[in-house]
Short mmCIF file of C-alpha atoms in Angstrom, two decimals:
data_model
loop_
_atom_site.label_atom_id
_atom_site.label_comp_id
_atom_site.label_asym_id
_atom_site.label_seq_id
_atom_site.Cartn_x
_atom_site.Cartn_y
_atom_site.Cartn_z
CA MET Y 1 -12.63 1.45 13.64
CA ASP Y 2 -12.46 3.79 16.66
CA SER Y 3 -8.85 2.94 17.40
CA PHE Y 4 -8.03 2.90 13.69
CA CYS Y 5 -9.34 6.45 13.20
CA SER Y 6 -7.77 8.04 16.22
CA LEU Y 7 -5.93 11.00 14.76
CA ALA Y 8 -7.03 14.30 13.32
CA VAL Y 9 -5.61 15.79 10.15
CA SER Y 10 -5.46 19.52 9.50
CA VAL Y 11 -4.22 21.73 6.71
CA ASP Y 12 -2.21 24.87 7.45
CA CYS Y 13 -1.55 27.44 4.73
CA VAL Y 14 1.66 29.44 4.51
CA ILE Y 15 0.71 32.38 2.30
CA PHE Y 16 3.74 34.46 1.40
CA GLY Y 17 3.27 37.94 0.00
CA SER Y 18 6.04 39.74 -1.87
CA ASP Y 19 5.98 43.48 -1.41
CA GLN Y 20 8.84 45.13 -3.31
CA ASP Y 21 11.96 43.66 -1.73
CA GLN Y 22 10.18 42.37 1.37
CA LEU Y 23 8.58 39.01 2.05
CA LYS Y 24 5.50 38.81 4.26
CA VAL Y 25 3.43 35.97 5.79
CA LEU Y 26 -0.30 35.96 6.51
CA LEU Y 27 -1.14 35.12 10.13
CA MET Y 28 -4.13 35.12 12.47
CA PRO Y 29 -4.34 35.32 16.27
CA CYS Y 30 -4.38 32.03 18.20
CA HIS Y 31 -7.42 31.57 20.42
CA GLU Y 32 -6.31 28.25 21.94
CA PRO Y 33 -6.23 28.44 25.77
CA GLY Y 34 -2.69 29.05 26.97
CA HIS Y 35 -1.59 30.53 23.64
CA GLN Y 36 -3.09 34.02 23.87
CA GLY Y 37 -0.93 36.62 22.23
CA GLN Y 38 0.54 34.08 19.83
CA TRP Y 39 -0.21 33.83 16.13
CA ILE Y 40 -0.95 30.93 13.82
CA LEU Y 41 -1.19 30.11 10.15
CA PRO Y 42 -4.68 29.97 8.64
CA GLY Y 43 -5.75 26.33 8.97
CA ASP Y 44 -8.52 23.91 9.83
CA THR Y 45 -9.19 20.19 10.23
CA VAL Y 46 -9.80 18.14 7.10
CA GLN Y 47 -13.34 16.79 6.80
CA VAL Y 48 -13.93 13.09 6.20
CA GLN Y 49 -15.37 13.68 2.73
CA GLU Y 50 -12.96 16.42 1.70
CA GLU Y 51 -9.87 16.15 -0.52
CA LEU Y 52 -6.66 17.58 0.98
CA ASP Y 53 -6.25 20.19 -1.76
CA ALA Y 54 -9.92 21.17 -1.39
CA ALA Y 55 -9.42 21.66 2.34
CA ALA Y 56 -6.48 24.00 1.66
CA HIS Y 57 -8.56 26.07 -0.76
CA ARG Y 58 -11.48 26.16 1.71
CA VAL Y 59 -9.15 27.50 4.41
CA SER Y 60 -7.76 30.02 1.94
CA GLN Y 61 -11.24 31.19 0.92
CA THR Y 62 -13.17 31.16 4.17
CA ILE Y 63 -10.45 31.83 6.76
CA ALA Y 64 -7.86 33.90 4.89
CA GLY Y 65 -10.52 35.74 2.91
CA THR Y 66 -9.41 34.94 -0.66
CA ASP Y 67 -8.88 31.75 -2.59
CA PHE Y 68 -5.16 32.43 -2.91
CA PRO Y 69 -3.99 30.76 -6.12
CA HIS Y 70 -1.51 27.95 -6.69
CA LEU Y 71 -1.50 26.46 -3.20
CA SER Y 72 1.03 23.63 -3.34
CA GLN Y 73 1.51 20.92 -0.79
CA LEU Y 74 4.67 21.35 1.26
CA GLN Y 75 4.78 18.27 3.52
CA ALA Y 76 3.09 16.66 6.52
CA PHE Y 77 4.09 17.71 10.03
CA GLY Y 78 3.24 15.04 12.56
CA SER Y 79 5.16 15.33 15.82
CA VAL Y 80 3.21 13.63 18.60
CA GLN Y 81 3.24 16.73 20.81
CA ARG Y 82 2.76 19.36 18.10
CA HIS Y 83 -0.81 20.30 19.05
CA PRO Y 84 -2.28 20.46 22.59
CA ALA Y 85 -5.85 19.48 21.59
CA ALA Y 86 -5.19 16.01 20.18
CA ARG Y 87 -2.85 14.11 17.91
CA VAL Y 88 -3.21 16.36 14.90
CA ILE Y 89 -1.11 15.72 11.82
CA SER Y 90 -0.94 18.84 9.69
CA VAL Y 91 -0.46 18.84 5.93
CA ALA Y 92 1.06 22.22 5.11
CA TYR Y 93 0.45 24.15 1.89
CA TYR Y 94 2.27 27.22 0.61
CA THR Y 95 1.94 29.84 -2.07
CA LEU Y 96 3.45 33.18 -3.06
CA VAL Y 97 1.27 36.15 -4.05
CA HIS Y 98 2.27 39.56 -5.30
CA LEU Y 99 0.95 42.27 -3.05
CA ARG Y 100 1.60 45.02 -5.57
CA GLU Y 101 -0.30 43.22 -8.30
CA ASN Y 102 -3.28 42.29 -6.20
CA ASN Y 103 -5.49 43.73 -3.52
CA PHE Y 104 -6.42 41.01 -1.08
CA PRO Y 105 -9.19 42.08 1.32
CA LEU Y 106 -8.38 40.53 4.70
CA PRO Y 107 -10.90 39.43 7.35
CA GLY Y 108 -10.60 41.50 10.54
CA GLU Y 109 -8.13 39.39 12.47
CA LEU Y 110 -5.77 38.49 9.64
CA ARG Y 111 -2.52 40.39 9.21
CA TRP Y 112 0.54 40.39 6.99
CA PHE Y 113 3.79 40.21 8.97
CA LEU Y 114 7.30 40.69 7.69
CA LEU Y 115 9.01 37.30 7.58
CA LYS Y 116 12.02 38.94 9.21
CA ASP Y 117 9.95 40.25 12.11
CA LEU Y 118 7.39 37.57 12.96
CA PRO Y 119 5.46 37.63 16.23
CA ALA Y 120 5.46 34.62 18.58
CA LEU Y 121 3.97 31.65 16.72
CA ALA Y 122 2.00 28.89 18.47
CA PHE Y 123 2.61 25.12 18.22
CA ASP Y 124 5.14 24.19 15.50
CA HIS Y 125 4.03 26.93 13.12
CA GLY Y 126 7.46 28.56 13.20
CA THR Y 127 8.95 25.29 11.93
CA ILE Y 128 6.31 25.10 9.19
CA VAL Y 129 7.02 28.68 8.06
CA THR Y 130 10.75 27.99 7.90
CA ALA Y 131 10.24 24.81 5.87
CA ALA Y 132 7.92 26.67 3.49
CA ARG Y 133 10.46 29.48 3.04
CA ASP Y 134 13.16 26.92 2.23
CA ARG Y 135 10.93 25.27 -0.37
CA LEU Y 136 10.04 28.65 -1.86
CA GLN Y 137 13.72 29.57 -2.19
CA GLN Y 138 14.45 26.21 -3.79
CA LYS Y 139 11.60 26.53 -6.29
CA LEU Y 140 12.69 30.00 -7.34
CA GLN Y 141 16.29 28.89 -7.81
CA GLU Y 142 15.41 25.92 -9.97
CA GLN Y 143 16.13 26.23 -13.66
CA PRO Y 144 13.51 27.06 -14.76
CA PRO Y 145 11.77 28.15 -11.57
CA ASP Y 146 8.14 27.31 -10.85
CA LEU Y 147 6.51 29.92 -13.07
CA ARG Y 148 3.46 30.12 -10.82
CA LEU Y 149 5.69 31.89 -8.34
CA LEU Y 150 6.38 34.72 -10.78
CA PRO Y 151 4.11 37.73 -11.24
CA ARG Y 152 2.14 37.97 -14.49
CA ARG Y 153 3.68 41.28 -15.56
CA PHE Y 154 6.91 42.74 -14.35
CA SER Y 155 9.88 44.89 -15.13
CA PHE Y 156 13.36 43.50 -14.60
CA ARG Y 157 13.63 45.62 -11.47
CA GLU Y 158 10.41 44.15 -10.06
CA LEU Y 159 11.52 40.61 -10.83
CA GLN Y 160 14.83 41.22 -9.11
CA ASP Y 161 12.94 42.66 -6.12
CA LEU Y 162 10.93 39.44 -5.93
CA TYR Y 163 14.02 37.22 -6.06
CA GLU Y 164 15.79 39.36 -3.46
CA ALA Y 165 12.75 39.25 -1.16
CA VAL Y 166 12.53 35.46 -1.31
CA LEU Y 167 16.27 34.71 -1.29
CA ASP Y 168 16.93 37.40 1.33
CA HIS Y 169 20.04 38.75 -0.26
CA LYS Y 170 20.97 41.33 -2.88
CA LEU Y 171 21.72 40.16 -6.41
CA ASP Y 172 24.09 41.69 -8.91
CA ARG Y 173 21.95 43.42 -11.52
CA ARG Y 174 23.93 42.41 -14.60
CA ASN Y 175 24.33 38.78 -13.52
CA PHE Y 176 20.66 38.54 -12.60
CA ARG Y 177 19.59 39.90 -15.99
CA LYS Y 178 21.91 37.50 -17.77
CA LYS Y 179 20.68 34.50 -15.73
CA VAL Y 180 17.00 35.30 -16.31
CA LEU Y 181 17.46 35.88 -20.03
CA ALA Y 182 19.22 32.51 -20.28
CA MET Y 183 16.26 30.80 -18.61
CA ASN Y 184 13.90 31.76 -21.42
CA LEU Y 185 11.22 32.83 -18.96
CA LEU Y 186 10.22 36.15 -20.44
CA VAL Y 187 7.76 37.31 -23.02
CA ASP Y 188 8.27 40.89 -24.22
CA LEU Y 189 4.83 42.52 -23.89
CA HIS Y 190 5.96 45.60 -25.88
CA GLU Y 191 4.78 47.84 -23.08
CA ALA Y 192 6.52 50.24 -20.76
CA GLU Y 193 5.92 51.28 -17.17
CA SER Y 194 3.59 54.22 -16.73
CA ASN Y 195 3.36 56.85 -14.00
CA VAL Y 196 6.96 56.46 -12.88
CA SER Y 197 9.35 59.28 -12.15
CA HIS Y 198 12.33 57.49 -13.72
CA ARG Y 199 12.77 56.38 -17.30
CA PRO Y 200 9.95 53.83 -17.93
CA ALA Y 201 11.19 50.24 -17.93
CA LYS Y 202 10.03 47.58 -20.34
CA ILE Y 203 7.29 45.27 -19.10
CA TYR Y 204 7.65 41.52 -19.49
CA GLY Y 205 5.20 38.69 -18.99
CA ARG Y 206 5.99 35.14 -17.99
CA GLN Y 207 5.79 32.30 -20.44
CA PRO Y 208 2.34 30.66 -20.13
CA ASP Y 209 1.90 28.01 -17.39
CA MET I 1 -13.53 14.44 19.84
CA ASP I 2 -14.98 11.46 17.94
CA SER I 3 -15.93 13.54 14.91
CA PHE I 4 -12.68 15.51 15.22
CA CYS I 5 -10.56 12.35 15.02
CA SER I 6 -12.36 10.64 12.19
CA LEU I 7 -9.55 9.84 9.77
CA ALA I 8 -6.75 7.35 9.78
CA VAL I 9 -3.19 8.17 8.80
CA SER I 10 -0.81 5.63 7.34
CA VAL I 11 2.75 5.66 6.10
CA ASP I 12 3.73 3.91 2.87
CA CYS I 13 7.37 3.35 1.98
CA VAL I 14 8.67 3.46 -1.59
CA ILE I 15 11.99 1.63 -1.35
CA PHE I 16 13.91 1.87 -4.61
CA GLY I 17 16.80 -0.48 -5.24
CA SER I 18 19.42 0.27 -7.88
CA ASP I 19 20.85 -2.86 -9.49
CA GLN I 20 23.44 -1.95 -12.13
CA ASP I 21 21.47 0.07 -14.68
CA GLN I 22 18.05 -1.08 -13.44
CA LEU I 23 15.75 0.45 -10.86
CA LYS I 24 13.60 -1.79 -8.69
CA VAL I 25 10.81 -1.24 -6.14
CA LEU I 26 10.02 -3.34 -3.08
CA LEU I 27 6.41 -4.59 -2.97
CA MET I 28 4.25 -7.00 -0.98
CA PRO I 29 1.02 -8.80 -1.93
CA CYS I 30 -2.25 -7.07 -1.06
CA HIS I 31 -4.55 -9.11 1.18
CA GLU I 32 -7.43 -6.61 1.15
CA PRO I 33 -10.69 -8.29 -0.02
CA GLY I 34 -11.28 -7.55 -3.68
CA HIS I 35 -7.61 -6.79 -4.35
CA GLN I 36 -6.18 -10.30 -4.52
CA GLY I 37 -3.39 -10.57 -7.03
CA GLN I 38 -2.48 -6.93 -6.63
CA TRP I 39 0.60 -5.59 -4.88
CA ILE I 40 1.16 -2.75 -2.42
CA LEU I 41 3.95 -0.74 -0.89
CA PRO I 42 5.07 -1.71 2.62
CA GLY I 43 2.95 0.44 4.93
CA ASP I 44 0.90 0.62 8.12
CA THR I 45 -1.28 3.00 10.11
CA VAL I 46 0.43 5.56 12.31
CA GLN I 47 -0.12 4.99 16.03
CA VAL I 48 -1.42 7.82 18.21
CA GLN I 49 1.82 8.10 20.17
CA GLU I 50 4.18 7.55 17.23
CA GLU I 51 6.11 10.16 15.23
CA LEU I 52 5.64 10.00 11.46
CA ASP I 53 9.31 9.31 10.77
CA ALA I 54 9.31 6.61 13.46
CA ALA I 55 6.30 4.95 11.82
CA ALA I 56 8.16 4.85 8.49
CA HIS I 57 11.19 3.24 10.12
CA ARG I 58 8.96 0.74 11.98
CA VAL I 59 7.36 -0.27 8.67
CA SER I 60 10.80 -0.52 7.09
CA GLN I 61 12.11 -2.70 9.92
CA THR I 62 9.17 -4.94 10.73
CA ILE I 63 7.37 -5.21 7.40
CA ALA I 64 10.11 -4.77 4.79
CA GLY I 65 12.61 -6.70 6.91
CA THR I 66 15.39 -4.08 7.21
CA ASP I 67 15.56 -0.56 8.58
CA PHE I 68 16.31 0.87 5.15
CA PRO I 69 18.35 4.02 5.67
CA HIS I 70 17.58 7.63 4.80
CA LEU I 71 13.81 7.36 4.47
CA SER I 72 12.65 10.84 3.45
CA GLN I 73 9.13 12.13 3.46
CA LEU I 74 7.70 12.51 -0.03
CA GLN I 75 4.23 14.01 0.51
CA ALA I 76 0.76 13.21 1.82
CA PHE I 77 -1.77 11.46 -0.41
CA GLY I 78 -5.31 12.10 0.71
CA SER I 79 -7.93 11.45 -1.95
CA VAL I 80 -11.25 10.68 -0.32
CA GLN I 81 -11.66 7.40 -2.18
CA ARG I 82 -8.05 6.24 -2.11
CA HIS I 83 -8.57 3.39 0.36
CA PRO I 84 -11.64 1.11 0.64
CA ALA I 85 -11.40 0.53 4.40
CA ALA I 86 -11.81 4.11 5.62
CA ARG I 87 -10.67 7.64 4.97
CA VAL I 88 -6.97 6.97 5.19
CA ILE I 89 -4.49 9.74 4.45
CA SER I 90 -1.11 8.28 3.61
CA VAL I 91 2.19 10.05 4.19
CA ALA I 92 4.60 8.51 1.71
CA TYR I 93 8.32 8.03 2.34
CA TYR I 94 11.02 7.06 -0.15
CA THR I 95 14.62 5.98 -0.21
CA LEU I 96 17.16 4.54 -2.62
CA VAL I 97 19.38 1.61 -1.68
CA HIS I 98 22.18 -0.04 -3.61
CA LEU I 99 21.49 -3.68 -4.16
CA ARG I 100 25.06 -4.46 -5.16
CA GLU I 101 26.47 -2.86 -2.04
CA ASN I 102 24.07 -4.48 0.38
CA ASN I 103 22.36 -7.78 1.00
CA PHE I 104 18.85 -7.10 2.25
CA PRO I 105 17.15 -10.24 3.57
CA LEU I 106 13.47 -10.06 2.60
CA PRO I 107 10.52 -11.52 4.52
CA GLY I 108 8.79 -14.30 2.55
CA GLU I 109 6.17 -12.24 0.75
CA LEU I 110 8.30 -9.24 -0.18
CA ARG I 111 9.74 -8.95 -3.67
CA TRP I 112 11.80 -6.56 -5.75
CA PHE I 113 10.12 -5.63 -9.04
CA LEU I 114 11.62 -3.77 -11.96
CA LEU I 115 10.12 -0.28 -12.04
CA LYS I 116 9.62 -0.76 -15.77
CA ASP I 117 7.65 -3.94 -15.27
CA LEU I 118 5.49 -3.46 -12.19
CA PRO I 119 2.59 -5.81 -11.41
CA ALA I 120 -0.93 -4.42 -10.81
CA LEU I 121 -0.82 -2.10 -7.79
CA ALA I 122 -3.77 -1.65 -5.43
CA PHE I 123 -5.35 1.66 -4.35
CA ASP I 124 -3.32 4.74 -5.46
CA HIS I 125 0.04 3.04 -4.95
CA GLY I 126 0.90 3.43 -8.63
CA THR I 127 0.48 7.20 -8.24
CA ILE I 128 2.67 7.17 -5.14
CA VAL I 129 5.43 5.20 -6.90
CA THR I 130 5.38 7.62 -9.85
CA ALA I 131 5.59 10.66 -7.57
CA ALA I 132 8.47 9.07 -5.66
CA ARG I 133 10.33 8.32 -8.89
CA ASP I 134 9.89 11.94 -10.00
CA ARG I 135 11.26 13.19 -6.67
CA LEU I 136 14.18 10.75 -6.87
CA GLN I 137 15.05 11.98 -10.36
CA GLN I 138 14.84 15.58 -9.22
CA LYS I 139 17.05 14.97 -6.18
CA LEU I 140 19.70 13.25 -8.27
CA GLN I 141 19.74 16.07 -10.82
CA GLU I 142 20.12 18.82 -8.25
CA GLN I 143 23.52 20.40 -8.02
CA PRO I 144 24.77 18.93 -5.80
CA PRO I 145 22.40 15.97 -5.52
CA ASP I 146 21.24 14.58 -2.20
CA LEU I 147 24.39 12.69 -1.23
CA ARG I 148 22.43 10.13 0.72
CA LEU I 149 21.21 8.82 -2.63
CA LEU I 150 24.74 7.98 -3.72
CA PRO I 151 26.51 4.75 -2.84
CA ARG I 152 29.38 4.93 -0.34
CA ARG I 153 31.99 3.55 -2.72
CA PHE I 154 31.79 3.51 -6.47
CA SER I 155 33.65 3.61 -9.72
CA PHE I 156 32.66 6.18 -12.33
CA ARG I 157 30.99 3.38 -14.30
CA GLU I 158 28.89 2.36 -11.27
CA LEU I 159 27.89 5.95 -10.59
CA GLN I 160 26.83 6.39 -14.20
CA ASP I 161 24.84 3.12 -13.95
CA LEU I 162 23.03 4.54 -10.94
CA TYR I 163 22.17 7.81 -12.70
CA GLU I 164 21.03 5.96 -15.80
CA ALA I 165 18.84 3.62 -13.75
CA VAL I 166 17.12 6.50 -11.97
CA LEU I 167 16.87 8.88 -14.92
CA ASP I 168 15.94 6.05 -17.30
CA HIS I 169 18.13 7.17 -20.16
CA LYS I 170 21.72 6.71 -21.29
CA LEU I 171 24.26 9.44 -20.51
CA ASP I 172 27.28 10.44 -22.51
CA ARG I 173 30.31 9.15 -20.63
CA ARG I 174 32.58 12.15 -21.12
CA ASN I 175 29.88 14.70 -20.28
CA PHE I 176 28.79 12.72 -17.23
CA ARG I 177 32.36 12.53 -15.95
CA LYS I 178 32.84 16.26 -16.50
CA LYS I 179 29.55 17.12 -14.76
CA VAL I 180 30.27 14.95 -11.72
CA LEU I 181 33.82 16.27 -11.35
CA ALA I 182 32.45 19.82 -11.45
CA MET I 183 30.02 19.02 -8.63
CA ASN I 184 32.86 18.27 -6.19
CA LEU I 185 31.12 15.14 -4.95
CA LEU I 186 33.99 12.71 -5.02
CA VAL I 187 36.72 11.67 -2.64
CA ASP I 188 39.52 9.64 -4.21
CA LEU I 189 39.90 6.59 -1.97
CA HIS I 190 43.19 5.58 -3.66
CA GLU I 191 41.79 2.15 -4.30
CA ALA I 192 41.01 0.18 -7.42
CA GLU I 193 38.38 -2.38 -8.30
CA SER I 194 39.32 -5.98 -7.59
CA ASN I 195 38.19 -9.23 -9.21
CA VAL I 196 37.21 -7.63 -12.50
CA SER I 197 38.09 -8.92 -15.93
CA HIS I 198 38.71 -5.45 -17.37
CA ARG I 199 41.32 -2.91 -16.30
CA PRO I 200 40.47 -2.08 -12.66
CA ALA I 201 38.77 1.30 -12.27
CA LYS I 202 39.53 3.78 -9.52
CA ILE I 203 37.19 3.69 -6.54
CA TYR I 204 35.70 6.91 -5.22
CA GLY I 205 33.75 7.70 -2.08
CA ARG I 206 31.19 10.41 -1.61
CA GLN I 207 31.92 13.52 0.38
CA PRO I 208 30.70 12.99 3.98
CA ASP I 209 26.99 13.70 4.67
#
């Protein structure tokens, strides 16, 4: 059994935060010898009696400070040389949270970084972040998109901000509005923005999960 | 390190075969005690010095008898109780091959089964097959679909057969033709079917990968 069970399995969580038209990623410093100054995704090894999804939520809760919702499995990353400590196969998870809607208290070492301006990442974590961004873009472009990626309440402007942050390009306002209306995603909450200096926009909710 | 490396990792390959308007899956008998009479996907444990993708191709070559092309990672399956021998996390791979285009010699115990009429599957292999079918359907419905899933040469009728086999429902011929033409998938090979009793159809190729 020793040679049979000769690998370790970890989970690594790519937690994206949308902040107006910017996309951020949650990272922590790497304390592995030889990797000082580099950053890593929140992650940990999977315990023998622990489900994969449960491990991702444990990492989210105890390492990233919040049980970030809707963690979805991305894929397994298993290059032989990916981790210096041992043969560690990592199952990556990802989610998107809305930083304007929520206040996530972060443990001391954790930090949000702009996806466009990431620090040096250890191991293959840069590859994992890129794969997670690609999946996120794909999910948001699907018709209909994964509704868990959308905020609960939003104006059209806020929804367009979110799409532009994830897709990393500007969208034509009229075409975007037309596309979203055609997708039948929205529920009119019969509310308007408050405390804004411009004309208050209508607030929409997403169709229930 | 012993407690750190306390899990096993396997790869399991879901090899779909399209045969006219039918979809088949390649299975082998399960020899695990207590699972006699059940069937499993071709699979094996990942070696310490072996890449995940390489393990999938080794399984394809040495267990399923052919290095089936374009094996893509599906996802990791890691339920604590999924395998009786140990805590084994399986990284599943899938591919689609065209049984009319190719002659795949099968080792003695391997067999193609109709997806609609599968025998009893051991462990969570039924769950894995269902997830792979869902991914296959999704990939074929994307615009444009994953071209590696398409045959190299085909008539419109054959292409529609393939879509109908994977999607498991009939498609309107005119709408299908219109949709495929709009996707810009096809290269006219300026050839026609031979040895057919009906009027020979034009043969198309897919755009290069």
